[in-house]
Short mmCIF file of C-alpha atoms and ligand atoms in Angstrom, two decimals:
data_model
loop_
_atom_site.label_atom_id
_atom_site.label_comp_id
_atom_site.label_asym_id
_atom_site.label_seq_id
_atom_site.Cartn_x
_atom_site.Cartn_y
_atom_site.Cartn_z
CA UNK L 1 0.00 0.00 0.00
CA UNK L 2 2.85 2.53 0.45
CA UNK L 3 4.18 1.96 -2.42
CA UNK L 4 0.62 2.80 -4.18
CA UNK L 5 1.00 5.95 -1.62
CA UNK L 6 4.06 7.23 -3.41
CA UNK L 7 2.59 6.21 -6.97
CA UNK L 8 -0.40 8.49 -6.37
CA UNK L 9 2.17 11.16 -5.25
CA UNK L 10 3.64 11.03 -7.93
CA UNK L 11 0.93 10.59 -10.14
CA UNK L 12 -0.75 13.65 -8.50
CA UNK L 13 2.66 16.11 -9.41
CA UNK L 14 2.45 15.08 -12.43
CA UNK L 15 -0.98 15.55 -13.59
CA UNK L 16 -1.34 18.91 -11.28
CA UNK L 17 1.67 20.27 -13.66
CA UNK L 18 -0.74 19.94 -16.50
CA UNK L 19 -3.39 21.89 -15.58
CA UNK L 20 -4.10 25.55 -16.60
CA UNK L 21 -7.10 26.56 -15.67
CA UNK L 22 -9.10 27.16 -12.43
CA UNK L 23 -11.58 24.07 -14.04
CA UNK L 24 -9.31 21.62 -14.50
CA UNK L 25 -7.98 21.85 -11.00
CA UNK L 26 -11.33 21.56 -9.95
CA UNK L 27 -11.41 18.34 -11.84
CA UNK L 28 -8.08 17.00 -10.16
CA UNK L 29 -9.45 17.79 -6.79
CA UNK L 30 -12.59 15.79 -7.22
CA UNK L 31 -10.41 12.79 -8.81
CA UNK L 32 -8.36 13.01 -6.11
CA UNK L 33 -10.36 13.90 -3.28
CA UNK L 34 -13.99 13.61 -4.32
CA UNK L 35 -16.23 10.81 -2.58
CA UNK L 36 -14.91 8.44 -5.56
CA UNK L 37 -11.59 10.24 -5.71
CA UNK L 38 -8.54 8.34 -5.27
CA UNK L 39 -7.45 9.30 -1.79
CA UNK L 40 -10.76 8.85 -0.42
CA UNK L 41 -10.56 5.32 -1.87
CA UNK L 42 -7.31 4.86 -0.12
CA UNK L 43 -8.86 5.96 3.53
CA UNK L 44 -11.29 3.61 2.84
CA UNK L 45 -9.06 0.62 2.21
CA UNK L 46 -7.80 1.11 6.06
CA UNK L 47 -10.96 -1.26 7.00
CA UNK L 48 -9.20 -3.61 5.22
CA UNK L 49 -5.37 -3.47 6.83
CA UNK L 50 -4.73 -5.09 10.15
CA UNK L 51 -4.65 -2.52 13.20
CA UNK L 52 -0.84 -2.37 13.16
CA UNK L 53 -0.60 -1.40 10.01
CA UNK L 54 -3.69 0.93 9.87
CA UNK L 55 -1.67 3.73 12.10
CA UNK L 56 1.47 4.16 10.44
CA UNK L 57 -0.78 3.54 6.92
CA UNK L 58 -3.25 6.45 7.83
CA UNK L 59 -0.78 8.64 8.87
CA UNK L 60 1.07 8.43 5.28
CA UNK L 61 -2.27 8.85 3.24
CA UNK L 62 -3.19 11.59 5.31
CA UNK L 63 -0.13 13.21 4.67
CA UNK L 64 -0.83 12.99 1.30
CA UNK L 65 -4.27 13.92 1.34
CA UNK L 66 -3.27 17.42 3.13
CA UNK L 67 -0.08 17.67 0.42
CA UNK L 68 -2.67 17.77 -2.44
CA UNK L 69 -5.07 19.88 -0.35
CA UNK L 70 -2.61 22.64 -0.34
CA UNK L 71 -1.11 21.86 -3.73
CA UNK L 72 -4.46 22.16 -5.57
CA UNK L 73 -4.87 25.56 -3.52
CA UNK L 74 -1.34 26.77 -4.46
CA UNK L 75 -2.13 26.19 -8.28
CA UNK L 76 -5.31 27.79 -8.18
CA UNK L 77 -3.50 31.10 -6.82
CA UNK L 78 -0.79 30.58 -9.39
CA UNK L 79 -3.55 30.37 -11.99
CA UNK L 80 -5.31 33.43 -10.76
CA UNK L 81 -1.99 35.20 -10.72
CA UNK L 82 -1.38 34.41 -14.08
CA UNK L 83 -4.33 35.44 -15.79
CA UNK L 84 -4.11 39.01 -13.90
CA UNK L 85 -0.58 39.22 -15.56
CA UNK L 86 -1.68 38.58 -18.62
CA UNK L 87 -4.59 41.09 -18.90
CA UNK L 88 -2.07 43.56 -17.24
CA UNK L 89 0.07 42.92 -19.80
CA UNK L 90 -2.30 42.85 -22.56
CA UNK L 91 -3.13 46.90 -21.24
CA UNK L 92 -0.15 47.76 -21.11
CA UNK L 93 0.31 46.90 -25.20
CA UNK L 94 -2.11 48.84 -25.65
CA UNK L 95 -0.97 52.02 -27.58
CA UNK L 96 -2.77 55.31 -26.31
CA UNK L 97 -1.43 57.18 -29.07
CA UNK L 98 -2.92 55.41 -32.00
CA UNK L 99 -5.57 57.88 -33.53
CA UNK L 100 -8.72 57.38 -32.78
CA UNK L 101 -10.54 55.43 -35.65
CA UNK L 102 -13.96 54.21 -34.89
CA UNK L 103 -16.11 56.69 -33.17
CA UNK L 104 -19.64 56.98 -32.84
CA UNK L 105 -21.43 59.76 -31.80
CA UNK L 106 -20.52 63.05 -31.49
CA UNK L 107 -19.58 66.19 -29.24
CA UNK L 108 -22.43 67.37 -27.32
CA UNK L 109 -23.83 70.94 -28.89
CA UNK L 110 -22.53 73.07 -25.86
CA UNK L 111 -18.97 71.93 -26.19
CA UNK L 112 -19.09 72.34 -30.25
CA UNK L 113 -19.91 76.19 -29.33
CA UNK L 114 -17.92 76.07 -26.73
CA UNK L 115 -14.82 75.27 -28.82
CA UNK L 116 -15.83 77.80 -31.42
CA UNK L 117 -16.04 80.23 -29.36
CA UNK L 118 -12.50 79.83 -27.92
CA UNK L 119 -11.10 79.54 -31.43
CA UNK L 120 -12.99 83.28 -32.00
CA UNK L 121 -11.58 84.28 -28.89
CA UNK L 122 -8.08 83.10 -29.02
CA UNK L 123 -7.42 84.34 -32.79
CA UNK L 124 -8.23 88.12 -30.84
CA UNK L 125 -5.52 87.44 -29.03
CA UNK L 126 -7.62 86.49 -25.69
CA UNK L 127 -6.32 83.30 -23.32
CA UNK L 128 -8.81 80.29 -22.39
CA UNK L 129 -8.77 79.40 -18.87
CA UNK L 130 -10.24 76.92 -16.77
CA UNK L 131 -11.67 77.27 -13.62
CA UNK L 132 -13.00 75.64 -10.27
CA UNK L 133 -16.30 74.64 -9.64
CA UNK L 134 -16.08 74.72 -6.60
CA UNK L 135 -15.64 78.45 -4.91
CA UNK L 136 -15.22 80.39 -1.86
CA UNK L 137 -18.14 82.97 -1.49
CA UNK L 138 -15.28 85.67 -1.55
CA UNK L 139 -14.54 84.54 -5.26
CA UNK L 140 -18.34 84.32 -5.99
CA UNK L 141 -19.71 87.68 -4.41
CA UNK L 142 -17.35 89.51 -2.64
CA UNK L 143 -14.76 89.77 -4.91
CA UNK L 144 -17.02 90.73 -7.46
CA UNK L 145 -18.41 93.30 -5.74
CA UNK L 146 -21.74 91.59 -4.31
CA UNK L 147 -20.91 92.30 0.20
CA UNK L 148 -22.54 90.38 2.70
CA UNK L 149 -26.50 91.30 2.61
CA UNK L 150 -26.36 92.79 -1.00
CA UNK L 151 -30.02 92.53 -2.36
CA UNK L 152 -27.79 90.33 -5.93
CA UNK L 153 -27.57 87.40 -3.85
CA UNK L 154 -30.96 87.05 -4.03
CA UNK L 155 -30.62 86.24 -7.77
CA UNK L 156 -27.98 83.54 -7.36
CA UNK L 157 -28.41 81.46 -4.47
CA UNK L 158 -27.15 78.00 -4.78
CA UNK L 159 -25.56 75.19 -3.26
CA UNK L 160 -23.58 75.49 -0.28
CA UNK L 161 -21.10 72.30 1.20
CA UNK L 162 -20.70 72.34 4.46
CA UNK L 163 -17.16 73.77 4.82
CA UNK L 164 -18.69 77.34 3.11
CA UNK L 165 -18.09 76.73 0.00
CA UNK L 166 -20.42 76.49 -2.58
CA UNK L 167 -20.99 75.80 -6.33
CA UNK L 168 -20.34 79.10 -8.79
CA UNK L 169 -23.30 80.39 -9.81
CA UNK L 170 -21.68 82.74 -12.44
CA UNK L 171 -17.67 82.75 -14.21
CA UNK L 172 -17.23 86.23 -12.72
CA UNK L 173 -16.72 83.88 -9.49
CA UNK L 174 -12.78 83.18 -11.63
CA UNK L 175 -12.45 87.52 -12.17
CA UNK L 176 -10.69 87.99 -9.32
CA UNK L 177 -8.18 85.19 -9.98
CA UNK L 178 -8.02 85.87 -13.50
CA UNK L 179 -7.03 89.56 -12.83
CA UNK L 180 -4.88 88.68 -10.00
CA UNK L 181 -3.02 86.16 -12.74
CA UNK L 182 -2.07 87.99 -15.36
CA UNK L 183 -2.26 91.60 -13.73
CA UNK L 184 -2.80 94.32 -16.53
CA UNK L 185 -3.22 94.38 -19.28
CA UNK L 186 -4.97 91.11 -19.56
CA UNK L 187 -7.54 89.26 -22.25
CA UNK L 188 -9.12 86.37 -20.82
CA UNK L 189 -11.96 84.60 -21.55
CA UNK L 190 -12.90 81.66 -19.35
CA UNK L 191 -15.83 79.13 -19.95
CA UNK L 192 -17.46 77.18 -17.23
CA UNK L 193 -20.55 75.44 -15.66
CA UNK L 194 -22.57 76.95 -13.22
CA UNK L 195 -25.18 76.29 -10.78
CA UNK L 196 -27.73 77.82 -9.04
CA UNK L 197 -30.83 76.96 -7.22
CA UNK L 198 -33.44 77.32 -9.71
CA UNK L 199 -37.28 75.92 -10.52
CA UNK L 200 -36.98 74.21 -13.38
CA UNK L 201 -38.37 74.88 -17.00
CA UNK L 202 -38.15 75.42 -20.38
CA UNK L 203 -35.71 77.70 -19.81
CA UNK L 204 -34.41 77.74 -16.61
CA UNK L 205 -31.94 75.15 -15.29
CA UNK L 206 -29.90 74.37 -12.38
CA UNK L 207 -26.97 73.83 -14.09
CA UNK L 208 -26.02 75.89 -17.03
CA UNK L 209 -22.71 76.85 -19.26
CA UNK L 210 -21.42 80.56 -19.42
CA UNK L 211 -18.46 82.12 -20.81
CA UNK L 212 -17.04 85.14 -19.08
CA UNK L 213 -14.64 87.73 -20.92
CA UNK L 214 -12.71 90.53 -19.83
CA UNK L 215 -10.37 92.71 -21.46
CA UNK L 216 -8.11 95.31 -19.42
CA UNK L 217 -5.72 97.85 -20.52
CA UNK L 218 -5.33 101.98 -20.73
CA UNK L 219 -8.03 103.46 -22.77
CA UNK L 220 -10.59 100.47 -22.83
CA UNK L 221 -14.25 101.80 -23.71
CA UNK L 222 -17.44 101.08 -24.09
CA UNK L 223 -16.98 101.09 -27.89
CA UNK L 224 -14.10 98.47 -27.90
CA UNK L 225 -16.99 95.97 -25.50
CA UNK L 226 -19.24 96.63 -28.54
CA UNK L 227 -16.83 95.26 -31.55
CA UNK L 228 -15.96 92.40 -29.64
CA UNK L 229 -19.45 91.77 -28.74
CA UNK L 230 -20.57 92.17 -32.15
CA UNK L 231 -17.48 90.12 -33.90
CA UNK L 232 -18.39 87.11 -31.79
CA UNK L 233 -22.46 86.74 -32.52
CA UNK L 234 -21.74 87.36 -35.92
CA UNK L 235 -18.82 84.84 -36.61
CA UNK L 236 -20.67 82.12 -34.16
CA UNK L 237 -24.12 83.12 -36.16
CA UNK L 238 -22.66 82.97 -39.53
CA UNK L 239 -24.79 85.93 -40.23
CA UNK L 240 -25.47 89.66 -38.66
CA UNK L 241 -27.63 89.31 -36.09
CA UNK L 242 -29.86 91.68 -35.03
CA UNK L 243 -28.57 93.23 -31.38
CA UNK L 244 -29.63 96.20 -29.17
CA UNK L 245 -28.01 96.89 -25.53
CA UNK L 246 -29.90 98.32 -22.92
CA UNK L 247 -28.80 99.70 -19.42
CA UNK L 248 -28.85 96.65 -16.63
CA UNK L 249 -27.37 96.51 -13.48
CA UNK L 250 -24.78 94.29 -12.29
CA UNK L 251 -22.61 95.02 -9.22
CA UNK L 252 -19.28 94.11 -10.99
CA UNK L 253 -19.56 96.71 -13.60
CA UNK L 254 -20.31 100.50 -14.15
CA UNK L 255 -22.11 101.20 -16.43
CA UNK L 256 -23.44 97.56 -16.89
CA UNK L 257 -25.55 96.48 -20.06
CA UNK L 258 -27.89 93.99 -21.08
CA UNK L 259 -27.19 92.52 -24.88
CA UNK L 260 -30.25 90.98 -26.57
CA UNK L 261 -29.99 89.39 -29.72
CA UNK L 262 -33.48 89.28 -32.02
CA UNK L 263 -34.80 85.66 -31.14
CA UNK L 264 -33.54 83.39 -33.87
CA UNK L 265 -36.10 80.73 -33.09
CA UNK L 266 -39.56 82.68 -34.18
CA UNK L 267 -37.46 85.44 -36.11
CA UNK L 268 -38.13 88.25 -33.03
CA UNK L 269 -42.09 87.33 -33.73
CA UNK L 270 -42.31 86.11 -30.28
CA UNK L 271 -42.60 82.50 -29.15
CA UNK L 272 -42.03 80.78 -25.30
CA UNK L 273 -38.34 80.74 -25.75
CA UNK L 274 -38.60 84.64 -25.90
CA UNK L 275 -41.32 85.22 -23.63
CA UNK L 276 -43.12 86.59 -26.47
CA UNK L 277 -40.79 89.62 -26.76
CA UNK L 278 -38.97 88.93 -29.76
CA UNK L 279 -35.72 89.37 -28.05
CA UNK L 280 -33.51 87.24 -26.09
CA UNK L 281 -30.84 88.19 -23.10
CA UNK L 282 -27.60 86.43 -24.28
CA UNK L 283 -24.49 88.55 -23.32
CA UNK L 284 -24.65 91.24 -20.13
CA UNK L 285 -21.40 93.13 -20.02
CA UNK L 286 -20.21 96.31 -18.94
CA UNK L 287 -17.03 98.65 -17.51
CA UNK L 288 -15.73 96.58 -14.66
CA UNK L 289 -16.45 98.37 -11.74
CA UNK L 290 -13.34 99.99 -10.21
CA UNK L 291 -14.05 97.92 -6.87
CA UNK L 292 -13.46 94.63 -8.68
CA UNK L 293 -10.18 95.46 -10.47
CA UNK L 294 -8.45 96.89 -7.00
CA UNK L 295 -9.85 93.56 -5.80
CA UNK L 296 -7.86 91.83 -8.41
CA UNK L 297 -4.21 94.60 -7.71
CA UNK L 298 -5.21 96.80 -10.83
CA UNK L 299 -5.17 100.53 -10.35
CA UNK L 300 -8.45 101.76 -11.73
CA UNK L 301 -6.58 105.13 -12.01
CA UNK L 302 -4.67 103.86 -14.91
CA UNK L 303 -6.23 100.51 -16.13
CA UNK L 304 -9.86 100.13 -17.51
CA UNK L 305 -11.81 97.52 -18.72
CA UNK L 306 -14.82 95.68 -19.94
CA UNK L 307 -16.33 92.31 -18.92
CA UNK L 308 -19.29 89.97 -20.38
CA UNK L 309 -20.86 86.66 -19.24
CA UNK L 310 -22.35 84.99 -22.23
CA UNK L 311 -25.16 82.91 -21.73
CA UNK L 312 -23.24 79.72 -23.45
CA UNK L 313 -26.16 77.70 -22.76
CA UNK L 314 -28.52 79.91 -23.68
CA UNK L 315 -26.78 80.90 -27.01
CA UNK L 316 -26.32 77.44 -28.19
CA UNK L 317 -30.12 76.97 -27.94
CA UNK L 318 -30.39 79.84 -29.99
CA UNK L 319 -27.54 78.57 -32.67
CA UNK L 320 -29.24 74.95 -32.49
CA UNK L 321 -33.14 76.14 -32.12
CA UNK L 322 -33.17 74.28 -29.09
CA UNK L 323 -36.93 74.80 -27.26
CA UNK L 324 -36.43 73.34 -24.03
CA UNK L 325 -33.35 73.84 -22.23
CA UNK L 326 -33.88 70.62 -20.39
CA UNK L 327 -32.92 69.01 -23.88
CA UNK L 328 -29.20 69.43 -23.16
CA UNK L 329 -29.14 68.39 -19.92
CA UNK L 330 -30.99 65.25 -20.40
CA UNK L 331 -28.33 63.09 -21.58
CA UNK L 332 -30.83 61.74 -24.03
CA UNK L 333 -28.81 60.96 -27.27
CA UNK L 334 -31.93 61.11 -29.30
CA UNK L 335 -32.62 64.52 -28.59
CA UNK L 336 -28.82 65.64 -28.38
CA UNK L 337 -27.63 63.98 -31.77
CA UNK L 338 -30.32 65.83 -33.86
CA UNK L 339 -28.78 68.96 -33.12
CA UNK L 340 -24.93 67.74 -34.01
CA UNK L 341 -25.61 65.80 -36.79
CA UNK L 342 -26.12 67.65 -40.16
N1 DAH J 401 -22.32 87.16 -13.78
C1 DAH J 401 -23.55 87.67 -14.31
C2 DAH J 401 -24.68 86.65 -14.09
O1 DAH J 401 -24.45 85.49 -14.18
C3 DAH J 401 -23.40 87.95 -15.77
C4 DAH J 401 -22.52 89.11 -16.08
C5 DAH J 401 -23.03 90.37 -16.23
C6 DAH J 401 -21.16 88.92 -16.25
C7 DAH J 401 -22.26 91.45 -16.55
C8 DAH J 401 -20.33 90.00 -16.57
C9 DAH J 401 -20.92 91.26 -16.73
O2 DAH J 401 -19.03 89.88 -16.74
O3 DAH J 401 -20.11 92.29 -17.06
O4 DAH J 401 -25.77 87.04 -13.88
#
C-alpha cells in the first residue's frame, strides 16, 4: 500500500503540472479527493489493513491527502496570478497614441460652441482658462463686488457644502483670480458650468454653461466691449444678427448692459423661448467696476476695462433652435444627436 501511496504522489505532481485553468484543478481535486476520488478510496481501504498497520498507513495517506489539499490551492493562486498578468500585460500593449478610428457619436452641442467660441476668442488674441467649480463665497460675491446682505444674492443662491463653500453660480466667481493672474493688461476669456438653485423649466436650469470675458488695458471703452461683442455673434451666427443693448445693473460693472440678440427661433415674432418679446438676453457686459479690479491689484486710475458673461447655454439653444433647455441636460442621445448631426 505505500508503495501505491508514493505512486499516487507522484501521479498527482504530475498531472497537477498539467493543468491551466481554475476548471481543471477543480477536476483534479474531485479525482483526487472527491467521494470516488482516489485518496478517499485509499482511507477507505484502512478497514481492510490489520490494526498495526492501519496507524502508520493512515498517517502516510493523510499526509498525502493534506499535500494535495494545499497543492491544488497553491495552483489555483498561481492560476489566478497568471491570468491578472496577462490582462495587465495585454493593457499595457495597448498604444494610447494610436488615432482614434472608430467613433460613434458626437460632441455634445454646448462643447461644439464652446470650442468655437475659444477659437474666435483666441485668434483676438484672448487666453482660455479653466476654472474651479467649486468656490469660496469671496470669489463668488465679494470679490465681485456683491458684500454680505447685497439685495444680488438674491438672484444667485445656490448650493452650499458644508465647509462654506459652494458651487459658482456665475464665471465672474474666476475675475478675481483671473485679474490677479495675469495683472494688466490682460484678455481672458474663461468658460465654465454653473449652478444655481433654480425651478426648473423650459428655460431655466440648475446647471447651465457661461463664458465670461474681460479685457483690461489703458483706454478700454465702451466702444471696444461693442466690436468684440458684435465680432463674436456674428462669426458664431454665420450671419449679422440683429442686437440692441440696454442699461442693466450688475454690481461688478459701471455702467453695466444687457445685450439681446433678435430671437432666432420665431425670427423676433415672439414664441415661449422669448417670452413673447422677440428678443432674447444672451451677453450682459459692462465697464468693470473699479471695486473689482483693485480687488484683483489693478489701479483703476490707470487701467480700464470691460467684462461679459455669455449665456453659453442659452446661445447654443439659440444657434441649435433648441426649445427646451432641459434638452441638453438630459443626456438623451436622441434629442442631443439631432442637433450635431447635419
Ligand atoms: N455674472 C452675471 C450673471 O451670471 C453675468 C454678467 C453680467 C457677467 C455682466 C459679466 C458682466 O461679466 O459684465 O448674472
Amino acid at each position: 500500500m505505500k508503495e501505491k501511496i508514493e505512486a499516487l504522489r507522484q501521479q498527482f505532481q504530475e498531472e497537477l503540472e498539467k493543468t491551466g485553468s481554475s476548471d481543471q484543478v477543480e477536476k483534479l481535486r474531485v479525482a483526487y479527493l472527491g467521494k470516488k476520488g482516489c485518496v478517499t478510496q485509499l482511507l477507505k481501504g484502512l478497514k481492510e489493513v490489520d490494526a498495526q498497520q492501519k496507524k502508520e498507513l493512515g498517517q502516510h495517506i493523510n499526509q498525502l491527502k493534506k499535500q494535495v489539499e494545499d497543492k491544488l490551492a497553491q495552483q489555483v493562486e498561481a492560476i489566478r496570478q497568471a491570468e491578472m498578468q496577462r490582462r495587465i500585460g495585454a493593457a499595457e500593449r495597448y498604444d494610447v497614441t494610436l488615432p482614434v478610428t472608430d467613433v460613434s457619436g458626437s460632441y455634445h452641442p454646448i462643447t461644439i460652441v464652446q470650442r468655437q467660441l475659444e477659437e474666435i476668442f483666441a485668434s483676438m488674441g484672448f487666453t482660455i482658462e479653466d476654472y474651479k467649480e467649486i468656490v469660496t463665497d469671496y470669489e463668488c460675491f465679494e470679490a465681485v463686488n456683491i458684500p454680505k446682505d447685497h439685495p444680488a444674492r438674491d438672484m444667485q443662491d445656490t448650493y452650499y457644502l458644508e465647509n462654506g463653500q459652494l458651487l459658482k453660480t456665475h464665471t465672474s466667481a474666476a475675475q478675481n483670480a483671473i485679474l490677479r493672474k495675469y495683472g494688466a493688461p490682460c484678455r481672458a476669456i474663461f468658460p465654465g458650468r454653473c449652478f444655481r438653485n433654480e425651478a426648473i423649466d423650459a428655460s431655466h436650469e440648475n446647471t447651465f454653461f457661461q463664458m465670461e470675458g474681460i479685457m483690461v488695458d489703458t483706454d478700454i471703452s465702451i466702444s471696444n466691449l461693442i466690436y468684440f461683442m458684435k465680432t463674436m455673434l456674428s462669426e458664431v451666427f454665420e450671419r449679422d444678427v440683429k442686437v440692441r443693448l440696454r442699461p442693466g445693473f450688475f454690481p461688478f460693472v459701471e455702467p453695466g448692459f444687457e445685450l439681446d440678440i433678435n430671437c432666432l427661433i420665431c425670427g423676433g415674432e415672439g414664441c415661449s423661448t422669448c417670452h413673447h418679446s422677440g428678443w432674447v438676453e444672451l451677453c450682459p457686459c459692462g465697464m468693470i467696476h473699479p471695486n473689482v479690479l483693485k480687488a484683483g491689484g489693478i489701479d483703476p486710475e490707470t487701467y480700464t476695462g470691460f467684462a461679459f458673461g455669455l449665456g453659453l447655454t442659452r446661445l447654443v439653444m439659440m444657434k441649435y433652435g433648441v426649445k427646451d433647455i432641459r434638452d441638453l441636460n438630459s443626456g438623451n442621445l436622441k434629442a442631443l444627436s439631432q442637433f450635431t448631426h447635419e
